[in-house]
């Protein structure tokens, strides 16, 4: 591990670290915010997964989350969104390849050697964070857009691992969205049954834990109808009896202005579960 940034922030430290990711076969970066409480005690961890085209920088520079993490004593960890570098496969366009890992384990030969973001987020990164920072046993997960999809699917697939989950503008039914169909076809192949393992709307029916889902969605989001489809997740949750709080926010779009407006409420939601 190499620390490449460190900044005083709301009484704590915003850092960026680089390391060799064995799961992904490349060098990865992640941001970690250490609240002032971390100087004297172990703190719960909230993992944040960003969306298409993002790196670890978008959340730590635009969301304003550090203020609330300091208030509640949460460590924030924000990884990059995909493997990167020479030798890592890529594709034309912003919605496939580097910057578009979709938080799954690719199975098609072109991608399978590097694109294992699910294993990285669930296993390798937490092990690294727990070994180097004053973390407790409690962790939550959240994210935006593609990262919201990642947060929901990872929480649903790992009962008992996370005490809380939330999302902003998630790709809620990627098997039925152009973004998801393009990525799943490339990374997983043409078997749509295999796609269901990475689709929150499909996973809800078989979820072995009723971890409440908190989602904020702006009604002025240009991607709401063609890509995000939260109403499909809402219907699936109603059928399965899975707790869901879906809040439609009037006038808000898909940007970090939206996230910054409500990130305090999300961190309070996680803090209640992680410290309560």
mmCIF file with all atom_site columns, N, CA, C and O in Angstrom, residues 110-127:
data_model
loop_
_atom_site.group_PDB
_atom_site.id
_atom_site.type_symbol
_atom_site.label_atom_id
_atom_site.label_alt_id
_atom_site.label_comp_id
_atom_site.label_asym_id
_atom_site.label_entity_id
_atom_site.label_seq_id
_atom_site.pdbx_PDB_ins_code
_atom_site.Cartn_x
_atom_site.Cartn_y
_atom_site.Cartn_z
_atom_site.occupancy
_atom_site.B_iso_or_equiv
_atom_site.pdbx_formal_charge
_atom_site.auth_seq_id
_atom_site.auth_comp_id
_atom_site.auth_asym_id
_atom_site.auth_atom_id
_atom_site.pdbx_PDB_model_num
ATOM 1  N N  . UNK A 1 110 ? -12.416 -12.599 -22.556 1.00 0.00 ? 110 UNK A N  1
ATOM 2  C CA . UNK A 1 110 ? -11.770 -11.299 -22.732 1.00 0.00 ? 110 UNK A CA 1
ATOM 3  C C  . UNK A 1 110 ? -11.681 -10.526 -21.422 1.00 0.00 ? 110 UNK A C  1
ATOM 4  O O  . UNK A 1 110 ? -10.707 -9.803  -21.173 1.00 0.00 ? 110 UNK A O  1
ATOM 5  N N  . UNK A 1 111 ? -12.703 -10.672 -20.576 1.00 0.00 ? 111 UNK A N  1
ATOM 6  C CA . UNK A 1 111 ? -12.835 -9.830  -19.398 1.00 0.00 ? 111 UNK A CA 1
ATOM 7  C C  . UNK A 1 111 ? -12.519 -10.536 -18.082 1.00 0.00 ? 111 UNK A C  1
ATOM 8  O O  . UNK A 1 111 ? -12.221 -9.882  -17.078 1.00 0.00 ? 111 UNK A O  1
ATOM 9  N N  . UNK A 1 112 ? -12.606 -11.860 -18.078 1.00 0.00 ? 112 UNK A N  1
ATOM 10 C CA . UNK A 1 112 ? -12.585 -12.605 -16.808 1.00 0.00 ? 112 UNK A CA 1
ATOM 11 C C  . UNK A 1 112 ? -11.273 -12.471 -16.041 1.00 0.00 ? 112 UNK A C  1
ATOM 12 O O  . UNK A 1 112 ? -11.263 -12.602 -14.811 1.00 0.00 ? 112 UNK A O  1
ATOM 13 N N  . UNK A 1 113 ? -10.171 -12.201 -16.723 1.00 0.00 ? 113 UNK A N  1
ATOM 14 C CA . UNK A 1 113 ? -8.897  -12.118 -16.036 1.00 0.00 ? 113 UNK A CA 1
ATOM 15 C C  . UNK A 1 113 ? -8.753  -10.902 -15.137 1.00 0.00 ? 113 UNK A C  1
ATOM 16 O O  . UNK A 1 113 ? -7.961  -10.928 -14.187 1.00 0.00 ? 113 UNK A O  1
ATOM 17 N N  . UNK A 1 114 ? -9.510  -9.832  -15.429 1.00 0.00 ? 114 UNK A N  1
ATOM 18 C CA . UNK A 1 114 ? -9.381  -8.591  -14.659 1.00 0.00 ? 114 UNK A CA 1
ATOM 19 C C  . UNK A 1 114 ? -10.696 -8.116  -14.038 1.00 0.00 ? 114 UNK A C  1
ATOM 20 O O  . UNK A 1 114 ? -10.674 -7.546  -12.936 1.00 0.00 ? 114 UNK A O  1
ATOM 21 N N  . UNK A 1 115 ? -11.801 -8.326  -14.720 1.00 0.00 ? 115 UNK A N  1
ATOM 22 C CA . UNK A 1 115 ? -13.052 -7.693  -14.289 1.00 0.00 ? 115 UNK A CA 1
ATOM 23 C C  . UNK A 1 115 ? -13.776 -8.568  -13.261 1.00 0.00 ? 115 UNK A C  1
ATOM 24 O O  . UNK A 1 115 ? -14.756 -9.250  -13.565 1.00 0.00 ? 115 UNK A O  1
ATOM 25 N N  . UNK A 1 116 ? -13.265 -8.498  -12.021 1.00 0.00 ? 116 UNK A N  1
ATOM 26 C CA . UNK A 1 116 ? -13.835 -9.228  -10.890 1.00 0.00 ? 116 UNK A CA 1
ATOM 27 C C  . UNK A 1 116 ? -14.070 -8.240  -9.738  1.00 0.00 ? 116 UNK A C  1
ATOM 28 O O  . UNK A 1 116 ? -13.606 -8.430  -8.610  1.00 0.00 ? 116 UNK A O  1
ATOM 29 N N  . UNK A 1 117 ? -14.802 -7.183  -10.048 1.00 0.00 ? 117 UNK A N  1
ATOM 30 C CA . UNK A 1 117 ? -15.039 -6.141  -9.058  1.00 0.00 ? 117 UNK A CA 1
ATOM 31 C C  . UNK A 1 117 ? -15.861 -6.641  -7.876  1.00 0.00 ? 117 UNK A C  1
ATOM 32 O O  . UNK A 1 117 ? -15.721 -6.142  -6.759  1.00 0.00 ? 117 UNK A O  1
ATOM 33 N N  . UNK A 1 118 ? -16.709 -7.626  -8.104  1.00 0.00 ? 118 UNK A N  1
ATOM 34 C CA . UNK A 1 118 ? -17.474 -8.190  -6.989  1.00 0.00 ? 118 UNK A CA 1
ATOM 35 C C  . UNK A 1 118 ? -16.527 -8.789  -5.950  1.00 0.00 ? 118 UNK A C  1
ATOM 36 O O  . UNK A 1 118 ? -16.617 -8.461  -4.760  1.00 0.00 ? 118 UNK A O  1
ATOM 37 N N  . UNK A 1 119 ? -15.628 -9.636  -6.379  1.00 0.00 ? 119 UNK A N  1
ATOM 38 C CA . UNK A 1 119 ? -14.673 -10.240 -5.442  1.00 0.00 ? 119 UNK A CA 1
ATOM 39 C C  . UNK A 1 119 ? -13.801 -9.177  -4.783  1.00 0.00 ? 119 UNK A C  1
ATOM 40 O O  . UNK A 1 119 ? -13.460 -9.287  -3.599  1.00 0.00 ? 119 UNK A O  1
ATOM 41 N N  . UNK A 1 120 ? -13.444 -8.164  -5.539  1.00 0.00 ? 120 UNK A N  1
ATOM 42 C CA . UNK A 1 120 ? -12.598 -7.102  -4.996  1.00 0.00 ? 120 UNK A CA 1
ATOM 43 C C  . UNK A 1 120 ? -13.318 -6.345  -3.883  1.00 0.00 ? 120 UNK A C  1
ATOM 44 O O  . UNK A 1 120 ? -12.765 -6.134  -2.796  1.00 0.00 ? 120 UNK A O  1
ATOM 45 N N  . UNK A 1 121 ? -14.567 -5.962  -4.133  1.00 0.00 ? 121 UNK A N  1
ATOM 46 C CA . UNK A 1 121 ? -15.318 -5.161  -3.156  1.00 0.00 ? 121 UNK A CA 1
ATOM 47 C C  . UNK A 1 121 ? -15.728 -6.001  -1.948  1.00 0.00 ? 121 UNK A C  1
ATOM 48 O O  . UNK A 1 121 ? -15.706 -5.520  -0.812  1.00 0.00 ? 121 UNK A O  1
ATOM 49 N N  . UNK A 1 122 ? -16.086 -7.252  -2.178  1.00 0.00 ? 122 UNK A N  1
ATOM 50 C CA . UNK A 1 122 ? -16.605 -8.091  -1.090  1.00 0.00 ? 122 UNK A CA 1
ATOM 51 C C  . UNK A 1 122 ? -15.486 -8.695  -0.256  1.00 0.00 ? 122 UNK A C  1
ATOM 52 O O  . UNK A 1 122 ? -15.611 -8.829  0.972   1.00 0.00 ? 122 UNK A O  1
ATOM 53 N N  . UNK A 1 123 ? -14.369 -9.065  -0.876  1.00 0.00 ? 123 UNK A N  1
ATOM 54 C CA . UNK A 1 123 ? -13.331 -9.820  -0.166  1.00 0.00 ? 123 UNK A CA 1
ATOM 55 C C  . UNK A 1 123 ? -12.003 -9.061  -0.041  1.00 0.00 ? 123 UNK A C  1
ATOM 56 O O  . UNK A 1 123 ? -11.535 -8.790  1.060   1.00 0.00 ? 123 UNK A O  1
ATOM 57 N N  . UNK A 1 124 ? -11.377 -8.728  -1.159  1.00 0.00 ? 124 UNK A N  1
ATOM 58 C CA . UNK A 1 124 ? -10.009 -8.205  -1.095  1.00 0.00 ? 124 UNK A CA 1
ATOM 59 C C  . UNK A 1 124 ? -9.928  -6.833  -0.438  1.00 0.00 ? 124 UNK A C  1
ATOM 60 O O  . UNK A 1 124 ? -9.094  -6.598  0.452   1.00 0.00 ? 124 UNK A O  1
ATOM 61 N N  . UNK A 1 125 ? -10.768 -5.895  -0.855  1.00 0.00 ? 125 UNK A N  1
ATOM 62 C CA . UNK A 1 125 ? -10.693 -4.544  -0.311  1.00 0.00 ? 125 UNK A CA 1
ATOM 63 C C  . UNK A 1 125 ? -11.010 -4.504  1.185   1.00 0.00 ? 125 UNK A C  1
ATOM 64 O O  . UNK A 1 125 ? -10.257 -3.887  1.951   1.00 0.00 ? 125 UNK A O  1
ATOM 65 N N  . UNK A 1 126 ? -12.087 -5.144  1.661   1.00 0.00 ? 126 UNK A N  1
ATOM 66 C CA . UNK A 1 126 ? -12.333 -5.122  3.107   1.00 0.00 ? 126 UNK A CA 1
ATOM 67 C C  . UNK A 1 126 ? -11.205 -5.746  3.925   1.00 0.00 ? 126 UNK A C  1
ATOM 68 O O  . UNK A 1 126 ? -10.889 -5.264  5.019   1.00 0.00 ? 126 UNK A O  1
ATOM 69 N N  . UNK A 1 127 ? -10.605 -6.818  3.417   1.00 0.00 ? 127 UNK A N  1
ATOM 70 C CA . UNK A 1 127 ? -9.489  -7.423  4.138   1.00 0.00 ? 127 UNK A CA 1
ATOM 71 C C  . UNK A 1 127 ? -8.329  -6.434  4.255   1.00 0.00 ? 127 UNK A C  1
ATOM 72 O O  . UNK A 1 127 ? -7.674  -6.330  5.309   1.00 0.00 ? 127 UNK A O  1
#
